[in-house]
Short mmCIF file of C-alpha atoms and ligand atoms in Angstrom, two decimals:
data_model
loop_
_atom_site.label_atom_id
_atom_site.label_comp_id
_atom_site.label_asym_id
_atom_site.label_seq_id
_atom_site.Cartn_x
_atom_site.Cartn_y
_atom_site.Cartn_z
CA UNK R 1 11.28 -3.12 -28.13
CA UNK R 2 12.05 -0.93 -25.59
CA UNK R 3 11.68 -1.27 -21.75
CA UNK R 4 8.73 2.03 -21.81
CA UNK R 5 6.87 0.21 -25.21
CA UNK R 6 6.69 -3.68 -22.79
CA UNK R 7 5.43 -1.75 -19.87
CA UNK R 8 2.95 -0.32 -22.08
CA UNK R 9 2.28 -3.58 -24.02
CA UNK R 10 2.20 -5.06 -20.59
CA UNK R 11 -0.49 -2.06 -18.98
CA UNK R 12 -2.64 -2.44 -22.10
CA UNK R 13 -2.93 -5.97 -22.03
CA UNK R 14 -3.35 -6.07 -17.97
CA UNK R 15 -6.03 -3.48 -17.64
CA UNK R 16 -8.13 -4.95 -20.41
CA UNK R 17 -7.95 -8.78 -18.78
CA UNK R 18 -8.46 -7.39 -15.06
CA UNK R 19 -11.62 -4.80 -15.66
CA UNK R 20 -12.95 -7.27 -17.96
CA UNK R 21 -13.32 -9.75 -15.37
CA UNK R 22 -13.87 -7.29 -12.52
CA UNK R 23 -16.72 -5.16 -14.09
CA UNK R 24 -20.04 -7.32 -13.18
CA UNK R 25 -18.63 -7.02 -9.51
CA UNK R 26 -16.90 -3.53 -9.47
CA UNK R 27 -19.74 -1.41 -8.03
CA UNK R 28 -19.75 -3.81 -5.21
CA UNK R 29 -16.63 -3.28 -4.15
CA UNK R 30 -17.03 0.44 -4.00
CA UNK R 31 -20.38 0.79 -2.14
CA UNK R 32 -18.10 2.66 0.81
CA UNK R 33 -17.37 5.64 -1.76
CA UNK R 34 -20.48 7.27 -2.13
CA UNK R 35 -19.55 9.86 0.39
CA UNK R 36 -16.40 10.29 -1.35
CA UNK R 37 -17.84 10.71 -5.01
CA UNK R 38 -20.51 13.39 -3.87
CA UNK R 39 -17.27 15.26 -2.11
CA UNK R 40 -15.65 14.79 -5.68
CA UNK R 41 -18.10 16.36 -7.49
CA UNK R 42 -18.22 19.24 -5.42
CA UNK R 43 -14.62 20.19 -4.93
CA UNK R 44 -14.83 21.03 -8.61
CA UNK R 45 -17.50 24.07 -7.69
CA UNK R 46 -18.77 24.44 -11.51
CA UNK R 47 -21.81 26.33 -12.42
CA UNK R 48 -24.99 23.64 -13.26
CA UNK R 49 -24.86 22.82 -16.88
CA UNK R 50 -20.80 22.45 -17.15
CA UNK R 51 -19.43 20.57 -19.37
CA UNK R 52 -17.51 17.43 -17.27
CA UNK R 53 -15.51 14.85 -18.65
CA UNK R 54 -14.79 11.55 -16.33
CA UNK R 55 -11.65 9.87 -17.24
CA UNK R 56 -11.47 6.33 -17.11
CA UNK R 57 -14.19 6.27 -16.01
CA UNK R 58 -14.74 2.76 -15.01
CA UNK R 59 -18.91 1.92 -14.56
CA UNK R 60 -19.71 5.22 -13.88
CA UNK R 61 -19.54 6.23 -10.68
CA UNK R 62 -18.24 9.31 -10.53
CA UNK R 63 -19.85 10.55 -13.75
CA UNK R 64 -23.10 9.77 -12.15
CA UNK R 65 -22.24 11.83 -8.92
CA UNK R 66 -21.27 14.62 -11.28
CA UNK R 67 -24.51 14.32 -13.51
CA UNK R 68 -26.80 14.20 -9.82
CA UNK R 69 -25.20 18.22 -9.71
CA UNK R 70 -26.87 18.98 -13.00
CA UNK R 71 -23.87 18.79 -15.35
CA UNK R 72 -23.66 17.46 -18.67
CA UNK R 73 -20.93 15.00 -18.34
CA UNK R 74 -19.23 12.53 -20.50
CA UNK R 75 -17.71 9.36 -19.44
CA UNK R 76 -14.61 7.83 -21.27
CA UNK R 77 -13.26 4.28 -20.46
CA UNK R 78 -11.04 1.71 -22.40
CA UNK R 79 -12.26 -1.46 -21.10
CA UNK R 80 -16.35 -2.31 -22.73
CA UNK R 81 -16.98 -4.58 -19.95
CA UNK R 82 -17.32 -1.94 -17.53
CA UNK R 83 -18.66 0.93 -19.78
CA UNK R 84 -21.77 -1.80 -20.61
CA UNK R 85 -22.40 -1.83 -16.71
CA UNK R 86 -22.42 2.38 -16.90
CA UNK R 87 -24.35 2.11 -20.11
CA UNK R 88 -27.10 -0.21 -18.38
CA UNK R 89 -27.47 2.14 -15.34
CA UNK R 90 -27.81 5.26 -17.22
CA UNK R 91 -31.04 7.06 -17.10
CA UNK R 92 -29.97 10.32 -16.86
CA UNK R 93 -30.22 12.47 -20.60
CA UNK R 94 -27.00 14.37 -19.23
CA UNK R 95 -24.88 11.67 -19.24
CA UNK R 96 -23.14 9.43 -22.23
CA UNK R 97 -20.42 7.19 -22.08
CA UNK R 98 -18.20 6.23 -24.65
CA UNK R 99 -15.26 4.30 -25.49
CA UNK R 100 -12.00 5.86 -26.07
CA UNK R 101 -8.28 5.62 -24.24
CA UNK R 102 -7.18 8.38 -22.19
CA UNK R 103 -3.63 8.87 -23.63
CA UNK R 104 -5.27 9.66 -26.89
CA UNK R 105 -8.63 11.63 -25.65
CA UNK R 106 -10.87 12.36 -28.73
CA UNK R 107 -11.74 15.82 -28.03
CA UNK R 108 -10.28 19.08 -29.06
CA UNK R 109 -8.13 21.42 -26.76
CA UNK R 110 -9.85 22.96 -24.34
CA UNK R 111 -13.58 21.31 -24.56
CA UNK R 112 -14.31 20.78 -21.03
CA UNK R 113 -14.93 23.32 -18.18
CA UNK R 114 -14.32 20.59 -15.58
CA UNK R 115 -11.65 17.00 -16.25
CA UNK R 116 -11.81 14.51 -13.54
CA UNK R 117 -9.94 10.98 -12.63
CA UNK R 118 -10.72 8.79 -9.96
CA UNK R 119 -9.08 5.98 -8.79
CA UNK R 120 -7.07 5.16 -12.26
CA UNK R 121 -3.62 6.51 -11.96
CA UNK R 122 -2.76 4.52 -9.01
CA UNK R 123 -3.21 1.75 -12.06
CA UNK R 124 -1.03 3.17 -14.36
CA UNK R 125 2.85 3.30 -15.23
CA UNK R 126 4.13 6.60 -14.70
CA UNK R 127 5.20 6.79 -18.81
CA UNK R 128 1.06 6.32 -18.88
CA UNK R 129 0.28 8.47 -16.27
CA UNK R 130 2.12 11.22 -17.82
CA UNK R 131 0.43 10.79 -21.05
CA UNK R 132 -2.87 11.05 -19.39
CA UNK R 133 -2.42 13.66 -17.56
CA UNK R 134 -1.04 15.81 -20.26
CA UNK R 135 -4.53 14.88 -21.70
CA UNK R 136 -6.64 15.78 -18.97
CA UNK R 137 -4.81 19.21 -19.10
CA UNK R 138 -4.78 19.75 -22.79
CA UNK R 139 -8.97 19.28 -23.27
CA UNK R 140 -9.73 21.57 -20.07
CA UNK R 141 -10.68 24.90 -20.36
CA UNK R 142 -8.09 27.61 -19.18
CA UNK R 143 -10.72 28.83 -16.65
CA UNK R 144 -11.67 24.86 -16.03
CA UNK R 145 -10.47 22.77 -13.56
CA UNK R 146 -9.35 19.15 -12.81
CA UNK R 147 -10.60 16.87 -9.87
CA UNK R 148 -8.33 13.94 -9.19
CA UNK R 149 -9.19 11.17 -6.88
CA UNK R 150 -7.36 8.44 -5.67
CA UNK R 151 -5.36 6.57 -2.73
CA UNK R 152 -3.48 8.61 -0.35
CA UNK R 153 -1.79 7.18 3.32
CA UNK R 154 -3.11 8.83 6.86
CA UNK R 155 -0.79 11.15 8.21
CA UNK R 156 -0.04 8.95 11.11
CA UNK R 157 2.08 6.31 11.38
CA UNK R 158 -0.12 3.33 12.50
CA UNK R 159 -3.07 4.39 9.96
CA UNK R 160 -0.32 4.57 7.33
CA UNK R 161 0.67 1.11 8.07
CA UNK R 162 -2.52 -0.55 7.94
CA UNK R 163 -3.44 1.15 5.17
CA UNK R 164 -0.34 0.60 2.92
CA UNK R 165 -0.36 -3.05 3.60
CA UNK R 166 -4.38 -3.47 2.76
CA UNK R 167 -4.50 -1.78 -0.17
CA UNK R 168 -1.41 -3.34 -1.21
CA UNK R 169 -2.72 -7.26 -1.16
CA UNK R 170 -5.78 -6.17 -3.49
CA UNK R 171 -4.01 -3.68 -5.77
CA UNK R 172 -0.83 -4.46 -8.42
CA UNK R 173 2.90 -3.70 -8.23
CA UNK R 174 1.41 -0.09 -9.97
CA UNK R 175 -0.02 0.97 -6.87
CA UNK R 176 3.02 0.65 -4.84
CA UNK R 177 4.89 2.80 -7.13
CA UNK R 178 2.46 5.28 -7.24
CA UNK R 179 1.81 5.74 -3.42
CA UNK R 180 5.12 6.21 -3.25
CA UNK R 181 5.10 8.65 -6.05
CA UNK R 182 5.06 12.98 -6.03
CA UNK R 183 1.89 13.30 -7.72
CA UNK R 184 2.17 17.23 -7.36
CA UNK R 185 5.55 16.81 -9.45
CA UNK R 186 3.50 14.59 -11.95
CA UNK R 187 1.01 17.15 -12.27
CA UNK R 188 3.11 20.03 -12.52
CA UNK R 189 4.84 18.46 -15.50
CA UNK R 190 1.19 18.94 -17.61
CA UNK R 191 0.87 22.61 -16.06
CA UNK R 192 -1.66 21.59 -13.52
CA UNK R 193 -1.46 23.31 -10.00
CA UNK R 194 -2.94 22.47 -6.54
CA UNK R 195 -5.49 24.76 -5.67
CA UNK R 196 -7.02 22.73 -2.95
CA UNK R 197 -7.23 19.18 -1.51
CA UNK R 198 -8.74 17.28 1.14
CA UNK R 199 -8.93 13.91 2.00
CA UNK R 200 -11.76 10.75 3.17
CA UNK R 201 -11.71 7.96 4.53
CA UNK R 202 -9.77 8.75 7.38
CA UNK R 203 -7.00 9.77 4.97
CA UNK R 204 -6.96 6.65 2.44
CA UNK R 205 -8.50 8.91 -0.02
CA UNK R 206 -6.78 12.28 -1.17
CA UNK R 207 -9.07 14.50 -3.82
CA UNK R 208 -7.31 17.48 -5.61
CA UNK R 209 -8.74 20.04 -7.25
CA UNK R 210 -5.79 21.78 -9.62
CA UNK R 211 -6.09 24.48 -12.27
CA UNK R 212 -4.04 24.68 -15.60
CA UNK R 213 -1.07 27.14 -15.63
CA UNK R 214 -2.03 29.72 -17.95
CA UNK R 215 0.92 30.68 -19.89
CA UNK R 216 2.10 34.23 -19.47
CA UNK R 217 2.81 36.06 -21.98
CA UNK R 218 6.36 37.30 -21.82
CA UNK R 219 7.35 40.87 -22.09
CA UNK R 220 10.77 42.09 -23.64
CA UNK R 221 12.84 44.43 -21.91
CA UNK R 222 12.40 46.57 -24.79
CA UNK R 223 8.14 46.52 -24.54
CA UNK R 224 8.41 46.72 -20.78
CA UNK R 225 10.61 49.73 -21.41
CA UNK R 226 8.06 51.54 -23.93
CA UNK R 227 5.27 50.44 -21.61
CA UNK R 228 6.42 52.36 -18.26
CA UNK R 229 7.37 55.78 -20.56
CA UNK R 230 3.90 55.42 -21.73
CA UNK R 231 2.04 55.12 -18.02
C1 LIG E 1 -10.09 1.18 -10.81
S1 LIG E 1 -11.10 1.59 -12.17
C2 LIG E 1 -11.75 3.17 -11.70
C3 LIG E 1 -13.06 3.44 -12.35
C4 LIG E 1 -13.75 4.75 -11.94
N1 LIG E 1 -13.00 5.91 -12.32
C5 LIG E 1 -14.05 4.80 -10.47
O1 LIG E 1 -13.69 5.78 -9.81
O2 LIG E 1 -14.68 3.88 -9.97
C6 LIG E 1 -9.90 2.03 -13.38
C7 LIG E 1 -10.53 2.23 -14.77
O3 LIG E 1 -9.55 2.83 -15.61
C8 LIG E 1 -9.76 2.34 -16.91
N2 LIG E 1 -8.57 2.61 -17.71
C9 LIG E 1 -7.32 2.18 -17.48
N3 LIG E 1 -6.49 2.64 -18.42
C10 LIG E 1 -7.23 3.40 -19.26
C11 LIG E 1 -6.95 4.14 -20.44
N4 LIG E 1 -5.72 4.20 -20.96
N5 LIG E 1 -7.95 4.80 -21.05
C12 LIG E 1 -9.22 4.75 -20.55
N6 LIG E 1 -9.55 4.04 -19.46
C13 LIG E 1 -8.57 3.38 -18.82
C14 LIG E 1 -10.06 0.88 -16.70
O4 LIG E 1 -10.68 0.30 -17.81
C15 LIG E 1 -10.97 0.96 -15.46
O5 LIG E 1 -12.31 1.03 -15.83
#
Protein backbone atom coordinates (compact mmCIF):
# COMPACT_ATOMS: atom_id res chain seq x y z
CA UNK A 1 0.00 0.00 0.00
CA UNK A 2 1.17 3.16 -0.70
CA UNK A 3 1.44 6.31 1.52
CA UNK A 4 -1.49 8.34 -1.10
CA UNK A 5 -3.88 4.79 -1.04
CA UNK A 6 -3.64 4.92 3.53
CA UNK A 7 -4.41 8.56 3.42
CA UNK A 8 -7.23 7.75 1.31
CA UNK A 9 -8.19 4.55 3.23
CA UNK A 10 -7.69 6.74 6.21
CA UNK A 11 -10.09 10.01 4.65
CA UNK A 12 -12.73 7.45 3.62
CA UNK A 13 -12.99 5.78 6.73
CA UNK A 14 -12.72 9.25 8.87
CA UNK A 15 -15.33 11.21 7.03
CA UNK A 16 -17.85 8.41 7.11
CA UNK A 17 -17.39 7.85 11.21
CA UNK A 18 -17.27 11.79 11.90
CA UNK A 19 -20.50 13.03 9.64
CA UNK A 20 -22.18 10.01 10.75
CA UNK A 21 -22.11 11.03 14.20
CA UNK A 22 -22.19 14.77 13.54
CA UNK A 23 -25.27 14.91 11.17
CA UNK A 24 -28.38 15.06 13.78
CA UNK A 25 -26.38 18.15 15.22
CA UNK A 26 -24.69 19.69 12.06
CA UNK A 27 -27.26 22.39 11.19
CA UNK A 28 -26.79 23.59 14.67
CA UNK A 29 -23.53 24.31 14.46
CA UNK A 30 -23.92 26.37 11.35
CA UNK A 31 -26.91 28.61 12.26
CA UNK A 32 -24.18 31.74 11.91
CA UNK A 33 -23.91 30.94 8.00
CA UNK A 34 -27.04 31.89 6.68
CA UNK A 35 -25.72 35.21 5.60
CA UNK A 36 -22.90 33.50 4.09
CA UNK A 37 -24.94 30.79 2.04
CA UNK A 38 -27.39 33.49 0.52
CA UNK A 39 -23.91 35.46 -0.50
CA UNK A 40 -22.91 31.96 -2.01
CA UNK A 41 -25.63 31.55 -4.05
CA UNK A 42 -25.42 34.78 -5.50
CA UNK A 43 -21.79 35.17 -6.39
CA UNK A 44 -22.62 32.48 -8.92
CA UNK A 45 -25.11 35.17 -10.86
CA UNK A 46 -27.00 32.28 -12.96
CA UNK A 47 -30.16 32.89 -14.78
CA UNK A 48 -33.42 31.27 -12.59
CA UNK A 49 -33.89 27.74 -13.68
CA UNK A 50 -29.93 26.76 -13.85
CA UNK A 51 -28.94 23.72 -13.45
CA UNK A 52 -26.68 23.66 -9.86
CA UNK A 53 -24.93 20.90 -8.49
CA UNK A 54 -23.82 21.13 -4.55
CA UNK A 55 -20.86 19.06 -3.83
CA UNK A 56 -20.64 17.37 -0.71
CA UNK A 57 -23.15 18.67 0.12
CA UNK A 58 -23.50 17.83 3.70
CA UNK A 59 -27.54 18.37 5.01
CA UNK A 60 -28.23 20.73 2.57
CA UNK A 61 -27.54 23.95 3.26
CA UNK A 62 -26.25 25.43 0.55
CA UNK A 63 -28.37 23.54 -1.96
CA UNK A 64 -31.31 24.97 -0.22
CA UNK A 65 -29.93 28.64 -0.48
CA UNK A 66 -29.38 27.89 -4.13
CA UNK A 67 -32.95 26.30 -4.70
CA UNK A 68 -34.59 29.71 -2.57
CA UNK A 69 -33.01 31.60 -6.13
CA UNK A 70 -35.21 29.41 -8.27
CA UNK A 71 -32.64 26.89 -9.53
CA UNK A 72 -32.98 23.35 -10.04
CA UNK A 73 -30.22 22.02 -7.99
CA UNK A 74 -28.90 18.69 -7.08
CA UNK A 75 -27.20 17.78 -3.95
CA UNK A 76 -24.45 15.02 -3.79
CA UNK A 77 -22.96 13.73 -0.45
CA UNK A 78 -21.08 10.47 0.61
CA UNK A 79 -22.05 10.16 4.11
CA UNK A 80 -26.36 8.93 4.40
CA UNK A 81 -26.50 10.24 7.79
CA UNK A 82 -26.45 13.68 6.74
CA UNK A 83 -28.16 13.39 3.26
CA UNK A 84 -31.34 11.75 5.48
CA UNK A 85 -31.31 15.16 7.49
CA UNK A 86 -31.39 17.11 3.76
CA UNK A 87 -33.83 14.50 2.58
CA UNK A 88 -36.24 15.21 5.68
CA UNK A 89 -36.11 19.03 5.18
CA UNK A 90 -36.77 19.05 1.59
CA UNK A 91 -39.95 20.51 0.37
CA UNK A 92 -38.87 22.20 -2.42
CA UNK A 93 -39.74 20.12 -6.11
CA UNK A 94 -36.35 21.80 -7.35
CA UNK A 95 -34.25 20.13 -5.21
CA UNK A 96 -33.02 16.21 -4.91
CA UNK A 97 -30.30 14.83 -3.14
CA UNK A 98 -28.54 11.83 -3.77
CA UNK A 99 -25.77 9.73 -2.78
CA UNK A 100 -22.66 9.57 -4.70
CA UNK A 101 -18.68 10.48 -3.91
CA UNK A 102 -17.27 13.46 -5.38
CA UNK A 103 -14.01 11.98 -6.83
CA UNK A 104 -16.18 9.83 -8.98
CA UNK A 105 -19.29 12.35 -9.78
CA UNK A 106 -22.01 10.40 -11.74
CA UNK A 107 -22.78 12.86 -14.30
CA UNK A 108 -21.52 13.42 -17.76
CA UNK A 109 -19.03 16.25 -18.83
CA UNK A 110 -20.33 19.33 -18.82
CA UNK A 111 -24.04 18.84 -17.17
CA UNK A 112 -24.17 21.69 -14.90
CA UNK A 113 -24.32 25.48 -15.63
CA UNK A 114 -23.27 26.24 -12.03
CA UNK A 115 -20.73 23.49 -9.50
CA UNK A 116 -20.43 24.57 -5.99
CA UNK A 117 -18.42 23.31 -2.66
CA UNK A 118 -18.73 24.59 0.63
CA UNK A 119 -16.91 23.95 3.50
CA UNK A 120 -15.50 20.29 2.31
CA UNK A 121 -12.05 20.74 0.99
CA UNK A 122 -10.70 22.13 4.09
CA UNK A 123 -11.64 18.21 5.02
CA UNK A 124 -9.88 16.64 2.46
CA UNK A 125 -6.21 15.42 1.58
CA UNK A 126 -4.87 17.35 -1.13
CA UNK A 127 -4.50 13.79 -3.42
CA UNK A 128 -8.59 14.08 -2.69
CA UNK A 129 -8.93 17.49 -3.18
CA UNK A 130 -7.39 17.30 -6.49
CA UNK A 131 -9.59 14.56 -7.57
CA UNK A 132 -12.57 16.58 -6.68
CA UNK A 133 -11.83 19.38 -8.07
CA UNK A 134 -10.93 17.97 -11.39
CA UNK A 135 -14.60 16.77 -10.99
CA UNK A 136 -16.24 19.85 -10.23
CA UNK A 137 -14.47 21.21 -13.42
CA UNK A 138 -15.06 18.32 -15.71
CA UNK A 139 -19.26 18.27 -15.18
CA UNK A 140 -19.50 22.26 -15.51
CA UNK A 141 -20.49 23.82 -18.45
CA UNK A 142 -17.76 25.83 -20.43
CA UNK A 143 -19.94 28.97 -20.00
CA UNK A 144 -20.76 27.64 -16.18
CA UNK A 145 -19.15 28.52 -13.25
CA UNK A 146 -17.90 27.18 -9.86
CA UNK A 147 -18.64 28.72 -6.32
CA UNK A 148 -16.27 27.51 -3.65
CA UNK A 149 -16.72 28.20 -0.03
CA UNK A 150 -14.70 27.61 2.76
CA UNK A 151 -12.23 28.89 5.66
CA UNK A 152 -9.99 31.68 4.91
CA UNK A 153 -7.71 33.85 7.82
CA UNK A 154 -8.43 37.88 8.26
CA UNK A 155 -5.92 39.87 6.72
CA UNK A 156 -4.69 41.13 9.99
CA UNK A 157 -2.55 39.74 12.22
CA UNK A 158 -4.51 39.51 15.54
CA UNK A 159 -7.86 38.28 13.63
CA UNK A 160 -5.58 35.75 11.92
CA UNK A 161 -4.47 34.50 15.19
CA UNK A 162 -7.62 34.00 16.84
CA UNK A 163 -9.00 32.63 14.09
CA UNK A 164 -6.31 29.99 13.17
CA UNK A 165 -6.20 28.74 16.67
CA UNK A 166 -10.30 28.39 16.97
CA UNK A 167 -10.92 26.75 14.07
CA UNK A 168 -8.04 24.64 14.63
CA UNK A 169 -9.30 22.90 18.15
CA UNK A 170 -12.71 21.89 16.33
CA UNK A 171 -11.36 20.95 12.90
CA UNK A 172 -8.66 17.85 11.98
CA UNK A 173 -4.96 17.86 11.09
CA UNK A 174 -6.73 18.40 7.24
CA UNK A 175 -7.63 21.79 7.98
CA UNK A 176 -4.29 22.93 8.99
CA UNK A 177 -2.84 21.79 5.84
CA UNK A 178 -5.27 23.29 3.86
CA UNK A 179 -5.27 26.87 5.41
CA UNK A 180 -1.98 26.78 4.79
CA UNK A 181 -2.48 25.62 1.30
CA UNK A 182 -2.53 27.83 -2.43
CA UNK A 183 -5.94 26.99 -3.26
CA UNK A 184 -5.63 29.24 -6.51
CA UNK A 185 -2.64 26.76 -7.48
CA UNK A 186 -5.07 23.80 -6.62
CA UNK A 187 -7.59 25.17 -8.77
CA UNK A 188 -5.57 26.10 -11.56
CA UNK A 189 -4.35 22.53 -11.84
CA UNK A 190 -8.31 21.49 -12.98
CA UNK A 191 -8.38 24.71 -15.35
CA UNK A 192 -10.45 26.71 -12.99
CA UNK A 193 -9.68 30.55 -12.76
CA UNK A 194 -10.56 33.29 -10.18
CA UNK A 195 -12.93 35.54 -11.51
CA UNK A 196 -13.98 37.05 -8.27
CA UNK A 197 -13.94 36.53 -4.47
CA UNK A 198 -14.97 38.05 -1.38
CA UNK A 199 -15.00 37.11 1.97
CA UNK A 200 -17.58 36.92 5.53
CA UNK A 201 -17.30 36.68 8.61
CA UNK A 202 -14.91 39.23 9.17
CA UNK A 203 -12.58 37.30 6.85
CA UNK A 204 -12.95 33.57 8.29
CA UNK A 205 -14.89 32.82 5.25
CA UNK A 206 -13.40 33.29 1.62
CA UNK A 207 -16.11 32.47 -1.41
CA UNK A 208 -14.69 32.19 -5.02
CA UNK A 209 -16.38 32.29 -7.93
CA UNK A 210 -13.88 30.72 -10.86
CA UNK A 211 -14.63 29.86 -14.49
CA UNK A 212 -13.16 26.83 -16.48
CA UNK A 213 -10.25 27.62 -18.89
CA UNK A 214 -11.59 27.08 -22.18
CA UNK A 215 -9.01 25.49 -24.23
CA UNK A 216 -7.79 27.46 -27.19
CA UNK A 217 -7.52 26.14 -30.08
CA UNK A 218 -3.99 26.40 -31.38
CA UNK A 219 -3.08 27.83 -34.69
CA UNK A 220 0.02 26.63 -36.81
CA UNK A 221 2.34 28.99 -38.16
CA UNK A 222 1.42 27.67 -41.39
CA UNK A 223 -2.74 28.46 -40.86
CA UNK A 224 -1.84 31.73 -39.19
CA UNK A 225 0.20 32.40 -42.29
CA UNK A 226 -2.74 31.52 -44.89
CA UNK A 227 -5.10 33.33 -42.54
CA UNK A 228 -3.42 36.99 -42.64
CA UNK A 229 -2.88 36.61 -46.82
CA UNK A 230 -6.49 35.93 -46.79
CA UNK A 231 -7.71 39.21 -44.53
C1 LIG B 1 -18.22 19.96 6.74
S1 LIG B 1 -19.44 19.15 5.79
C2 LIG B 1 -20.01 20.43 4.72
C3 LIG B 1 -21.41 20.20 4.27
C4 LIG B 1 -22.03 21.30 3.41
N1 LIG B 1 -21.36 21.46 2.15
C5 LIG B 1 -22.08 22.63 4.12
O1 LIG B 1 -21.62 23.63 3.57
O2 LIG B 1 -22.61 22.68 5.21
C6 LIG B 1 -18.46 18.16 4.71
C7 LIG B 1 -19.31 17.17 3.90
O3 LIG B 1 -18.49 16.61 2.89
C8 LIG B 1 -18.91 15.29 2.68
N2 LIG B 1 -17.87 14.57 1.95
C9 LIG B 1 -16.59 14.38 2.32
N3 LIG B 1 -15.94 13.69 1.39
C10 LIG B 1 -16.82 13.46 0.38
C11 LIG B 1 -16.74 12.78 -0.87
N4 LIG B 1 -15.61 12.20 -1.29
N5 LIG B 1 -17.82 12.74 -1.65
C12 LIG B 1 -18.99 13.32 -1.25
N6 LIG B 1 -19.13 13.94 -0.07
C13 LIG B 1 -18.06 14.02 0.73
C14 LIG B 1 -19.17 14.78 4.07
O4 LIG B 1 -19.96 13.62 4.08
C15 LIG B 1 -19.85 16.00 4.70
O5 LIG B 1 -21.24 15.92 4.58
Amino acid sequence: MTTTDRETTRYYELTRKVFDILAPYYDTFNVFLRGVRRKAADLARAERGSKVLDVACGTGKQAFAFAAEGHDVTGIDITRAMLEVAVRKNKRPNLRFEEGDATRLPYGDESFDVTTISFALHDMPRSIQERVVQEISRVVKADGCVVIVDYALPKNRVGRFLVYHLVKLYEGDYYVKFIHSDLEALLAHSGIRITEECTALAGAVRMIRGVRNTRKKRTSPKSARKKKTRT
